[in-house]
Coordinates of C-alpha atoms in Angstrom, one line a residue:
Chain A
X162 CA -20.0 -109.8 -119.3
X163 CA -16.9 -110.3 -117.4
X164 CA -17.1 -113.4 -115.1
X165 CA -14.2 -114.0 -114.9
X166 CA -13.1 -111.1 -113.0
X167 CA -14.8 -112.0 -109.9
X168 CA -13.2 -114.9 -109.0
X169 CA -9.7 -115.6 -110.9
X170 CA -7.4 -116.9 -109.2
X171 CA -9.5 -118.0 -106.4
X172 CA -11.1 -120.6 -107.5
X173 CA -12.1 -123.4 -105.1
X174 CA -11.6 -126.8 -105.0
X175 CA -14.3 -129.2 -106.1
X176 CA -16.6 -131.1 -104.4
X177 CA -15.4 -134.5 -106.3
X178 CA -18.2 -136.7 -103.8
X179 CA -20.9 -136.1 -102.3
X180 CA -20.8 -135.0 -98.3
X181 CA -21.7 -138.2 -96.7
X182 CA -19.9 -140.3 -99.4
X183 CA -16.5 -137.8 -98.4
X184 CA -17.2 -138.4 -94.0
X185 CA -20.1 -136.1 -93.2
X186 CA -23.9 -135.6 -93.2
X187 CA -25.6 -133.5 -96.0
X188 CA -25.7 -130.9 -93.2
X189 CA -22.2 -131.0 -92.4
X190 CA -21.2 -129.2 -95.3
X191 CA -19.6 -125.2 -94.3
X192 CA -22.1 -122.3 -95.0
X193 CA -20.1 -118.8 -95.6
X194 CA -23.1 -116.0 -94.6
X195 CA -22.1 -112.9 -96.3
X196 CA -23.9 -109.7 -94.7
X197 CA -24.5 -107.3 -97.3
X198 CA -25.9 -104.2 -95.4
X199 CA -23.0 -104.8 -91.8
X200 CA -20.1 -106.0 -95.6
X201 CA -19.9 -109.4 -92.3
X202 CA -18.8 -113.3 -93.6
X203 CA -19.9 -115.4 -91.4
X204 CA -18.3 -119.1 -91.1
X205 CA -21.1 -121.4 -90.1
X206 CA -21.6 -125.5 -91.0
X207 CA -25.4 -125.9 -92.9
X208 CA -26.5 -127.8 -89.7
X209 CA -26.7 -124.3 -87.9
X210 CA -28.9 -122.7 -91.2
X211 CA -31.8 -121.9 -89.0
X212 CA -29.4 -119.6 -86.6
X213 CA -29.0 -116.9 -89.7
X214 CA -33.4 -116.9 -90.2
X215 CA -36.1 -115.1 -88.2
X216 CA -39.7 -116.2 -87.5
X217 CA -41.7 -114.8 -90.5
X218 CA -38.7 -116.2 -93.1
X219 CA -39.9 -117.2 -96.4
X220 CA -37.8 -120.2 -96.8
X221 CA -39.0 -121.0 -100.9
X222 CA -37.4 -124.2 -102.0
X223 CA -37.4 -125.9 -105.9
X224 CA -39.2 -129.5 -106.0
X225 CA -38.0 -130.0 -109.1
X226 CA -36.7 -133.7 -109.3
X227 CA -33.0 -134.6 -111.2
X228 CA -33.0 -136.8 -114.1
X229 CA -30.5 -139.6 -115.5
X230 CA -30.1 -137.4 -118.2
X231 CA -26.6 -138.8 -119.8
X232 CA -26.9 -141.3 -122.7
X233 CA -24.3 -142.8 -124.0
X234 CA -24.5 -142.3 -127.8
X235 CA -22.8 -143.6 -130.9
X236 CA -21.2 -141.5 -133.9
X237 CA -22.1 -143.6 -137.4
X238 CA -18.8 -143.9 -137.4
X239 CA -18.6 -146.0 -134.7
X240 CA -17.1 -143.5 -132.6
X241 CA -19.0 -142.1 -128.9
X242 CA -19.7 -140.0 -127.4
X243 CA -22.3 -138.1 -124.7
X244 CA -25.6 -136.5 -125.1
X245 CA -26.9 -134.5 -122.4
X246 CA -30.5 -134.2 -122.6
X247 CA -31.0 -131.1 -121.1
X248 CA -35.0 -128.9 -121.6
X249 CA -38.0 -130.6 -123.4
X250 CA -39.4 -128.8 -125.8
X251 CA -41.8 -131.0 -126.7
X252 CA -42.5 -135.2 -126.2
X253 CA -39.4 -135.7 -130.0
X254 CA -38.0 -132.6 -128.9
X255 CA -35.7 -130.7 -127.0
X256 CA -32.2 -129.4 -126.3
X257 CA -29.6 -131.5 -125.7
X258 CA -25.8 -130.8 -125.7
X259 CA -23.9 -133.2 -127.6
X260 CA -20.1 -133.6 -125.9
X261 CA -18.6 -133.2 -128.4
X262 CA -18.9 -131.8 -132.2
X263 CA -22.5 -131.5 -133.7
X264 CA -23.3 -131.2 -136.8
X265 CA -26.0 -130.2 -138.8
X266 CA -28.7 -133.5 -139.1
X267 CA -26.8 -136.1 -137.3
X268 CA -28.4 -139.0 -136.2
X269 CA -26.8 -140.1 -133.2
X270 CA -27.9 -144.4 -132.2
X271 CA -29.3 -144.4 -128.7
X272 CA -28.6 -147.3 -125.9
X273 CA -32.1 -149.3 -126.2
X274 CA -32.6 -149.0 -129.9
X275 CA -33.2 -145.1 -129.7
X276 CA -32.1 -142.1 -131.6
X277 CA -31.6 -139.1 -131.8
X278 CA -31.1 -136.4 -134.8
X279 CA -28.9 -133.3 -134.0
X280 CA -30.9 -130.5 -135.9
X281 CA -29.7 -127.3 -136.0
X282 CA -28.3 -125.0 -132.8
X283 CA -29.6 -122.9 -130.3
X284 CA -27.3 -120.3 -131.0
X285 CA -25.8 -121.0 -134.1
X286 CA -23.4 -118.5 -132.5
X287 CA -22.0 -120.8 -129.6
X288 CA -23.3 -123.9 -131.1
X289 CA -23.1 -126.6 -127.5
X290 CA -27.3 -126.7 -127.2
X291 CA -28.1 -128.7 -129.9
X292 CA -32.5 -129.0 -131.1
X293 CA -32.5 -132.7 -131.1
X294 CA -35.3 -134.6 -132.1
X295 CA -35.9 -138.0 -130.6
X296 CA -37.3 -140.9 -131.3
X297 CA -37.1 -143.8 -128.6
X298 CA -38.9 -147.2 -128.2
X299 CA -40.6 -144.9 -124.6
X300 CA -41.5 -142.2 -123.4
X301 CA -38.3 -139.8 -122.2
X302 CA -38.5 -140.3 -118.5
X303 CA -38.7 -144.0 -118.2
X304 CA -36.3 -144.0 -121.3
X305 CA -33.5 -142.0 -118.8
X306 CA -34.3 -143.5 -115.6
X307 CA -33.4 -147.6 -118.0
X308 CA -30.5 -146.5 -120.2
X309 CA -29.2 -142.9 -118.8
X310 CA -27.0 -141.8 -115.9
X311 CA -26.9 -138.0 -113.6
X312 CA -24.8 -135.5 -115.9
X313 CA -21.8 -135.9 -114.4
X314 CA -18.5 -133.5 -115.1
X315 CA -14.5 -134.1 -115.2
X316 CA -14.4 -133.4 -111.5
X317 CA -17.1 -136.2 -110.4
X318 CA -15.0 -138.8 -111.0
X319 CA -17.3 -141.6 -109.3
X320 CA -20.1 -142.5 -110.8
X321 CA -23.0 -141.7 -107.6
X322 CA -26.9 -143.4 -107.7
X323 CA -29.1 -141.0 -109.1
X324 CA -30.2 -141.0 -105.1
X325 CA -27.2 -138.4 -105.0
X326 CA -28.3 -136.1 -107.3
X327 CA -31.8 -135.6 -105.1
X328 CA -32.9 -132.8 -102.8
X329 CA -35.1 -134.0 -100.5
X330 CA -37.6 -131.8 -101.7
X331 CA -37.4 -133.3 -105.5
X332 CA -40.8 -134.6 -106.0
X333 CA -41.5 -133.2 -109.8
X334 CA -38.7 -135.0 -112.4
X335 CA -37.2 -132.9 -115.0
X336 CA -33.5 -131.5 -114.1
X337 CA -30.7 -132.7 -116.5
X338 CA -28.8 -131.1 -113.2
X339 CA -29.7 -131.3 -109.3
X340 CA -31.0 -128.0 -108.1
X341 CA -27.9 -128.3 -105.7
X342 CA -28.2 -125.2 -103.4
X343 CA -30.8 -127.4 -101.8
X344 CA -28.9 -130.4 -101.2
X345 CA -27.5 -129.6 -98.0
X346 CA -32.0 -129.5 -96.5
X347 CA -32.7 -132.5 -94.6
X348 CA -35.1 -133.5 -92.0
X349 CA -33.3 -132.3 -88.7
X350 CA -32.3 -128.8 -90.9
X351 CA -35.8 -128.2 -91.7
X352 CA -37.2 -129.3 -88.2
X353 CA -35.4 -125.6 -86.7
X354 CA -36.5 -124.4 -89.5
X355 CA -39.7 -124.7 -88.5
X356 CA -38.6 -124.1 -85.2
X357 CA -38.0 -120.8 -85.8
X358 CA -41.3 -120.0 -87.2
X359 CA -39.8 -119.6 -91.0
X360 CA -42.3 -121.0 -94.1
X361 CA -41.0 -122.8 -96.9
X362 CA -42.8 -122.8 -100.3
X363 CA -42.1 -124.7 -103.3
X364 CA -42.0 -123.6 -107.2
X365 CA -40.7 -125.9 -109.7
X366 CA -37.9 -125.3 -112.1
X367 CA -36.9 -127.9 -114.4
X368 CA -32.8 -127.0 -114.3
X369 CA -31.1 -127.0 -117.7
X370 CA -27.7 -127.9 -117.9
X371 CA -25.2 -125.3 -117.3
X372 CA -22.7 -123.4 -119.0
X373 CA -19.3 -124.4 -116.9
X374 CA -17.3 -124.0 -120.5
X375 CA -18.7 -120.5 -121.8
X376 CA -20.0 -117.5 -120.2
X377 CA -22.6 -117.3 -122.2
X378 CA -26.1 -116.5 -121.8
X379 CA -28.6 -118.5 -119.6
X380 CA -31.2 -120.9 -121.3
X381 CA -34.3 -121.5 -121.4
X382 CA -35.8 -123.4 -118.9
X383 CA -39.6 -125.1 -117.9
X384 CA -40.2 -123.8 -113.9
X385 CA -43.7 -122.9 -112.5
X386 CA -44.8 -121.1 -109.9
X387 CA -48.2 -122.4 -107.9
X388 CA -51.0 -120.2 -106.3
X389 CA -49.7 -121.2 -102.6
X390 CA -46.0 -120.1 -103.4
X391 CA -46.9 -116.5 -105.0
X392 CA -49.7 -115.9 -101.9
X393 CA -46.5 -116.3 -99.0
X394 CA -44.3 -114.1 -101.1
X395 CA -46.4 -111.8 -101.2
X396 CA -47.6 -112.1 -97.6
X397 CA -43.9 -112.5 -96.1
X398 CA -43.0 -108.9 -97.4
X399 CA -45.9 -106.5 -96.7
X400 CA -45.1 -108.5 -93.0
X401 CA -41.7 -107.9 -93.0
X402 CA -40.1 -110.8 -93.3
X403 CA -37.6 -112.3 -95.3
X404 CA -37.8 -114.3 -98.6
X405 CA -35.2 -116.1 -99.0
X406 CA -33.9 -118.3 -102.4
X407 CA -32.5 -121.5 -102.3
X408 CA -31.1 -121.2 -105.1
X409 CA -30.6 -119.8 -108.7
X410 CA -33.2 -121.9 -110.4
X411 CA -35.4 -120.6 -107.2
X412 CA -34.8 -116.7 -107.9
X413 CA -35.3 -117.2 -111.6
X414 CA -38.7 -119.1 -111.4
X415 CA -39.8 -116.1 -109.0
X416 CA -38.8 -112.9 -110.6
X417 CA -40.3 -114.6 -113.9
X418 CA -43.4 -114.6 -111.7
X419 CA -44.5 -111.1 -110.5
X420 CA -46.0 -108.5 -112.1
X421 CA -45.6 -104.8 -110.7
X422 CA -44.2 -106.2 -108.3
X423 CA -46.9 -108.3 -106.8
X424 CA -45.6 -112.6 -107.1
X425 CA -48.4 -113.9 -109.1
X426 CA -48.8 -118.0 -110.0
X427 CA -47.5 -118.7 -113.9
X428 CA -46.0 -121.6 -116.0
X429 CA -44.4 -122.1 -119.1
X430 CA -40.6 -121.1 -120.1
X431 CA -38.2 -118.4 -119.0
X432 CA -36.0 -117.1 -120.2
X433 CA -35.2 -114.5 -117.9
X434 CA -31.5 -113.2 -117.6
X435 CA -30.7 -112.0 -114.0
X436 CA -27.3 -109.9 -113.9
X437 CA -26.1 -107.2 -112.3
X438 CA -28.9 -104.7 -114.2
X439 CA -31.5 -106.4 -112.7
X440 CA -33.7 -105.6 -109.9
X441 CA -35.0 -108.1 -107.9
X442 CA -38.3 -107.8 -106.5
X443 CA -39.3 -111.4 -104.5
X444 CA -36.3 -112.3 -102.6
X445 CA -34.7 -110.6 -99.9
X446 CA -31.9 -113.5 -99.9
X447 CA -30.2 -116.2 -101.6
X448 CA -28.6 -119.4 -100.5
X449 CA -26.5 -120.7 -103.3
X450 CA -23.3 -123.1 -104.1
X451 CA -20.1 -121.7 -105.4
X452 CA -19.0 -122.3 -108.6
X453 CA -16.2 -121.1 -110.7
X454 CA -15.3 -118.1 -112.4
X455 CA -17.1 -117.9 -115.7
X456 CA -20.6 -119.8 -114.9
X457 CA -23.6 -117.8 -115.3
X458 CA -23.9 -118.2 -112.2
X459 CA -21.8 -115.0 -111.0
X460 CA -24.1 -113.0 -113.1
X461 CA -26.9 -113.8 -110.9
X462 CA -25.0 -113.5 -108.1
X463 CA -24.0 -109.5 -109.1
X464 CA -28.1 -109.0 -108.5
X465 CA -27.2 -109.5 -105.3
X466 CA -24.4 -108.5 -104.0
X467 CA -21.8 -106.4 -105.5
X468 CA -18.4 -107.0 -107.1
X469 CA -16.3 -106.4 -103.9
X470 CA -18.5 -108.2 -101.4
X471 CA -18.7 -111.3 -103.6
X472 CA -15.2 -110.9 -104.3
X473 CA -14.3 -111.2 -100.4
X474 CA -17.0 -113.6 -99.9
X475 CA -14.9 -115.5 -102.5
X476 CA -11.8 -114.6 -100.8
X477 CA -13.3 -115.6 -97.1
X478 CA -14.2 -119.1 -98.8
X479 CA -11.0 -119.7 -100.7
X480 CA -8.8 -119.3 -97.6
X481 CA -11.1 -121.5 -94.8
X482 CA -10.9 -124.2 -97.4
X483 CA -14.0 -124.8 -99.2
X484 CA -15.0 -126.7 -101.8
X485 CA -17.2 -125.2 -104.8
X486 CA -20.0 -127.1 -107.4
X487 CA -22.9 -129.8 -106.9
X488 CA -21.1 -131.3 -104.1
X489 CA -19.8 -129.4 -102.6
X490 CA -20.2 -126.3 -99.5
X491 CA -23.0 -123.8 -99.5
X492 CA -23.5 -119.2 -99.5
X493 CA -26.0 -117.6 -97.7
X494 CA -26.2 -113.9 -99.0
X495 CA -28.7 -111.6 -96.7
Chain B
X171 CA -38.1 -106.9 -119.4
X172 CA -35.7 -107.9 -119.0
X173 CA -35.0 -111.4 -121.4
X174 CA -32.9 -113.4 -123.7
X175 CA -35.2 -112.9 -126.8
X176 CA -32.8 -113.7 -129.5
X177 CA -32.2 -111.1 -132.4
X178 CA -32.0 -114.3 -134.5
X179 CA -35.5 -113.6 -136.6
X180 CA -37.5 -117.4 -136.6
X181 CA -40.4 -118.4 -138.6
X182 CA -42.3 -121.4 -138.5
X183 CA -43.4 -123.0 -142.2
X184 CA -45.5 -126.1 -142.4
X185 CA -45.1 -128.0 -145.7
X186 CA -41.3 -127.5 -146.1
X187 CA -39.6 -130.3 -148.3
X188 CA -41.3 -129.1 -151.3
X189 CA -42.7 -126.7 -153.9
X190 CA -43.2 -123.4 -152.2
X191 CA -42.3 -124.1 -149.1
X192 CA -39.5 -125.2 -149.6
X193 CA -38.2 -122.2 -151.9
X194 CA -39.2 -119.9 -149.7
X195 CA -37.5 -122.0 -146.1
X196 CA -34.2 -121.3 -148.0
X197 CA -35.6 -116.8 -149.3
X198 CA -35.9 -117.5 -145.7
X199 CA -32.0 -119.3 -144.5
X200 CA -30.9 -117.0 -146.6
X201 CA -32.2 -114.1 -144.5
X202 CA -30.1 -115.8 -141.2
X203 CA -33.8 -116.4 -140.2
X204 CA -33.8 -119.3 -138.1
X205 CA -36.1 -120.9 -139.8
X206 CA -38.5 -124.4 -138.9
X207 CA -39.7 -126.8 -141.4
X208 CA -41.7 -129.6 -141.5
X209 CA -43.4 -132.6 -144.0
X210 CA -45.6 -135.5 -143.1
X211 CA -43.3 -138.2 -145.7
X212 CA -39.3 -138.3 -143.6
X213 CA -37.6 -139.1 -146.8
X214 CA -38.7 -136.2 -149.0
X215 CA -37.6 -133.7 -145.3
X216 CA -35.0 -135.6 -145.1
X217 CA -33.9 -135.0 -148.6
X218 CA -35.3 -131.3 -148.5
X219 CA -32.8 -130.4 -145.3
X220 CA -30.4 -132.0 -147.2
X221 CA -30.3 -129.2 -150.3
X222 CA -31.6 -126.2 -147.3
X223 CA -28.5 -126.9 -144.4
X224 CA -25.5 -125.7 -146.3
X225 CA -27.9 -122.1 -146.3
X226 CA -28.4 -121.5 -142.7
X227 CA -30.4 -122.7 -139.8
X228 CA -32.9 -125.5 -140.4
X229 CA -35.0 -127.3 -137.8
X230 CA -37.1 -129.7 -139.3
X231 CA -39.4 -131.6 -137.5
X232 CA -41.6 -134.6 -139.5
X233 CA -45.0 -134.6 -138.7
X234 CA -49.2 -133.9 -139.9
X235 CA -49.9 -130.2 -139.7
X236 CA -53.8 -132.3 -138.5
X237 CA -52.4 -133.7 -136.0
X238 CA -52.6 -130.7 -132.7
X239 CA -48.9 -132.4 -131.1
X240 CA -47.0 -132.1 -133.8
X241 CA -48.7 -128.6 -134.7
X242 CA -47.4 -127.6 -131.5
X243 CA -44.3 -129.1 -131.6
X244 CA -43.8 -126.6 -134.0
X245 CA -44.2 -123.4 -132.9
X246 CA -43.2 -124.9 -129.4
X247 CA -39.4 -124.9 -131.4
X248 CA -39.9 -121.4 -132.2
X249 CA -41.1 -120.6 -128.1
X250 CA -37.4 -122.0 -126.7
X251 CA -35.7 -119.7 -128.9
X252 CA -38.0 -116.8 -127.9
X253 CA -39.6 -115.8 -130.8
X254 CA -42.0 -116.4 -134.0
X255 CA -41.3 -113.6 -136.6
X256 CA -43.3 -115.2 -139.2
X257 CA -46.1 -117.9 -139.5
X258 CA -46.2 -119.7 -142.9
X259 CA -49.7 -121.5 -143.2
X260 CA -48.3 -123.6 -146.3
X261 CA -48.9 -127.6 -146.4
X262 CA -51.9 -128.2 -148.2
X263 CA -54.1 -130.7 -149.2
X264 CA -55.8 -131.4 -152.3
X265 CA -57.9 -133.8 -150.5
X266 CA -57.9 -136.7 -154.0
X267 CA -56.5 -136.7 -157.4
X268 CA -58.5 -136.7 -159.4
X269 CA -60.6 -134.1 -158.2
X270 CA -63.8 -135.2 -158.3
X271 CA -67.3 -133.2 -158.6
X272 CA -69.3 -131.7 -155.4
X273 CA -71.1 -134.8 -156.8
X274 CA -68.8 -137.5 -155.9
X275 CA -66.8 -135.5 -152.8
X276 CA -67.5 -137.5 -149.9
X277 CA -67.2 -137.3 -146.5
X278 CA -63.7 -139.0 -146.0
X279 CA -62.1 -136.1 -148.7
X280 CA -63.9 -133.4 -147.1
X281 CA -63.0 -134.0 -144.0
X282 CA -59.3 -134.0 -144.3
X283 CA -59.7 -131.1 -147.3
X284 CA -60.6 -128.8 -144.0
X285 CA -58.2 -130.8 -141.4
X286 CA -55.3 -130.1 -142.9
X287 CA -56.3 -126.9 -144.8
X288 CA -58.1 -125.3 -142.1
X289 CA -58.4 -126.2 -138.5
X290 CA -54.6 -126.3 -139.0
X291 CA -54.0 -123.2 -139.9
X292 CA -55.7 -122.3 -137.4
X293 CA -55.0 -124.2 -134.1
X294 CA -50.8 -123.1 -135.3
X295 CA -52.2 -119.3 -135.2
X296 CA -53.6 -120.3 -131.5
X297 CA -50.8 -121.3 -130.4
X298 CA -48.4 -118.7 -131.9
X299 CA -49.7 -115.3 -131.3
X300 CA -48.6 -115.9 -127.3
X301 CA -45.3 -116.2 -128.8
X302 CA -45.5 -113.3 -131.4
X303 CA -47.1 -110.7 -129.0
X304 CA -44.2 -110.6 -127.5
X305 CA -41.6 -111.2 -130.1
X306 CA -40.3 -107.6 -131.4
X307 CA -41.0 -105.7 -134.7
X308 CA -43.9 -107.0 -136.7
X309 CA -44.3 -111.4 -137.2
X310 CA -46.9 -111.7 -139.7
X311 CA -48.9 -114.7 -140.2
X312 CA -49.4 -116.0 -143.6
X313 CA -51.5 -118.1 -145.0
X314 CA -51.3 -119.6 -148.7
X315 CA -54.3 -119.8 -150.5
X316 CA -55.8 -119.8 -153.9
X317 CA -57.6 -118.7 -157.0
X318 CA -60.1 -121.2 -156.1
X319 CA -61.5 -119.6 -153.1
X320 CA -62.7 -116.8 -154.9
X321 CA -63.3 -118.4 -158.5
X322 CA -65.3 -121.0 -159.3
X323 CA -64.2 -124.1 -161.0
X324 CA -65.0 -126.7 -161.4
X325 CA -64.2 -129.9 -159.4
X326 CA -62.1 -127.2 -157.1
X327 CA -65.1 -127.2 -155.0
X328 CA -64.0 -128.9 -151.7
X329 CA -60.6 -127.9 -152.2
X330 CA -61.8 -123.9 -152.9
X331 CA -64.2 -124.4 -150.1
X332 CA -61.6 -125.4 -147.5
X333 CA -59.1 -121.7 -148.8
X334 CA -62.5 -119.3 -149.3
X335 CA -62.6 -120.9 -145.7
X336 CA -59.1 -119.9 -144.1
X337 CA -59.1 -116.5 -146.1
X338 CA -62.5 -115.8 -143.9
X339 CA -60.8 -117.0 -141.0
X340 CA -57.5 -114.6 -142.1
X341 CA -59.2 -111.7 -142.3
X342 CA -61.4 -112.3 -138.9
X343 CA -58.5 -112.8 -137.4
X344 CA -56.9 -109.5 -138.2
X345 CA -59.9 -107.9 -136.8
X346 CA -59.4 -109.2 -133.6
X347 CA -55.7 -108.7 -134.2
X348 CA -56.2 -105.0 -134.5
X349 CA -54.4 -102.9 -132.3
X350 CA -51.7 -105.3 -132.6
X351 CA -48.2 -105.5 -134.5
X352 CA -49.3 -108.9 -135.3
X353 CA -50.3 -107.9 -139.5
X354 CA -51.9 -110.8 -141.4
X355 CA -51.1 -111.9 -144.8
X356 CA -53.0 -113.8 -147.8
X357 CA -50.8 -115.1 -150.7
X358 CA -52.1 -116.7 -154.3
X359 CA -48.9 -118.0 -155.2
X360 CA -50.9 -119.4 -158.3
X361 CA -50.1 -122.0 -160.8
X362 CA -46.0 -122.8 -160.2
X363 CA -44.4 -126.2 -160.9
X364 CA -44.6 -128.0 -158.2
X365 CA -45.6 -131.7 -157.5
X366 CA -49.0 -130.1 -155.8
X367 CA -49.9 -128.4 -159.6
X368 CA -49.2 -131.8 -161.4
X369 CA -50.7 -133.8 -158.9
X370 CA -54.7 -131.2 -159.4
X371 CA -53.7 -130.9 -163.5
X372 CA -51.1 -133.7 -164.6
X373 CA -51.7 -132.1 -168.8
X374 CA -50.6 -128.8 -167.4
X375 CA -47.8 -127.1 -169.2
X376 CA -44.6 -126.6 -167.3
X377 CA -43.2 -124.0 -169.4
X378 CA -46.4 -121.7 -168.7
X379 CA -46.0 -122.2 -164.8
X380 CA -44.3 -120.0 -162.0
X381 CA -40.4 -121.7 -160.8
X382 CA -41.3 -121.6 -157.1
X383 CA -38.1 -120.2 -156.1
X384 CA -39.5 -116.8 -158.2
X385 CA -43.1 -116.9 -156.1
X386 CA -40.7 -117.9 -153.0
X387 CA -38.6 -114.1 -153.2
X388 CA -41.6 -112.2 -154.2
X389 CA -43.2 -113.6 -151.2
X390 CA -40.8 -112.7 -148.8
X391 CA -40.5 -109.4 -150.5
X392 CA -44.3 -109.1 -149.7
X393 CA -43.4 -110.0 -145.9
X394 CA -41.3 -107.9 -145.0
X395 CA -43.3 -105.5 -146.3
X396 CA -46.7 -106.4 -145.1
X397 CA -47.8 -102.7 -143.7
X398 CA -51.6 -103.5 -143.4
X399 CA -52.4 -104.9 -140.9
X400 CA -54.7 -107.6 -143.3
X401 CA -53.3 -107.8 -147.3
X402 CA -54.1 -109.9 -149.7
X403 CA -51.8 -110.6 -152.5
X404 CA -51.4 -112.6 -155.8
X405 CA -47.8 -113.5 -156.1
X406 CA -46.0 -112.1 -157.3
X407 CA -46.5 -108.4 -156.1
X408 CA -49.9 -107.3 -157.5
X409 CA -51.9 -106.5 -154.5
X410 CA -55.8 -107.0 -154.8
X411 CA -58.1 -106.0 -152.9

């Protein structure tokens, strides 16, 4: 996989803070609209999102809420590191990412007399994500709410409250990182969408931790596609409307829940990999953020648009001063 | 299907802290199989993990197989890796020692025997089948039995009945799995030099007992070469019916 080739020198500057802390509204971020059929790129603002959808289209959103999934951990030698809690496997067993080297069997002390034992890497060839056994004084969600903080990477220089990491659709807690493509949605945008006759349906997919550092395969994530959503997707497509996935998480959930081209209700874990060889069966358009080069994110985009179109979009975005990452600008590919 | 199930095989062994379970875990790890083990006693499990970890990718989760939630934890760890190639229901209990005659067998002991030796394997199998059905190759369910399941030895009634039940469940399971790639192997490891054997027969001569490491090697061989939907073997090697 040569994902880095897409952007290279065109890596966008990272948004270091939420829009509303940069003097604009949530829906004031930029919106680049790439039309694949016409090979055009249009610049807009997110508050005009509805202008690009039509009556009879269906917007599918992820209702997963973000957890404060970063914990401060202490090794037996007293040094500290962050432990990012990514994906629940079972009540004590989670996939987690120690932000530093880990040794199998290593015990990390956590706040409030918690303990994490790093068991084994998910992928021994790339030991970044680890099966980790937690001994906590409370259930994980309650524990994180008390002791955790939102996961933050180097380009976000300040600590922002958890509410900055929730989208307007957030209902079910479980994501280690915000499903950020839907962050710019506001009540105003939703009202306009309804006025335009655009339907809205939800799925749940709990985002694990992103792989910014290495071009790794996406790991498993928990998801659920409810029957109402599956039915709406089928009905809209039959009627000639477009299904717009608000985020690659939505795309992954929808595509994990399809049988013979028909969207079905299902839930569980998905290990589906969407890349340029993948033939999409459920979605016609994708709303997504900008994320740099190596991120597996780029693989998914290639299922939607060819390299030329994506390179063109990134060039346009770079020239117009777009920002990338969870607090950055967004991209609609139709 | 364009999914990411790993190329590395995955095994679950219950009762992995000592005896056959630990020896088998080492065989699997040496073969490059990611191995998930459990044990009730976490101190002993820690010691086993310390010993086994150098051999490969080991995931050790303390817990009692009779606890359904723990059983699910084991299989979920495999599901997280996208496949389950081998499930070894090895954890067993003697119920109480010295072994009681039928006359002396308490309801409590009888229940514990069936919980650990029959119900727990059934739960694990039930939970494993979904992931095994989508595992490439021929996934194998291995149920560890004993000659006490078929022979009438005084004081072995409760234990023997539980193993006989497990064997019968295994045969029926194999029937029900007809047409799938999943194989069922029932293995009687014979008399090994293990803590369980010492508990059951304290005065046995260790020189006459098999080293569990040898049994584990033979069992691993057998697992690799199961071709029938159902097989019952005596370890090492000999196929009986």
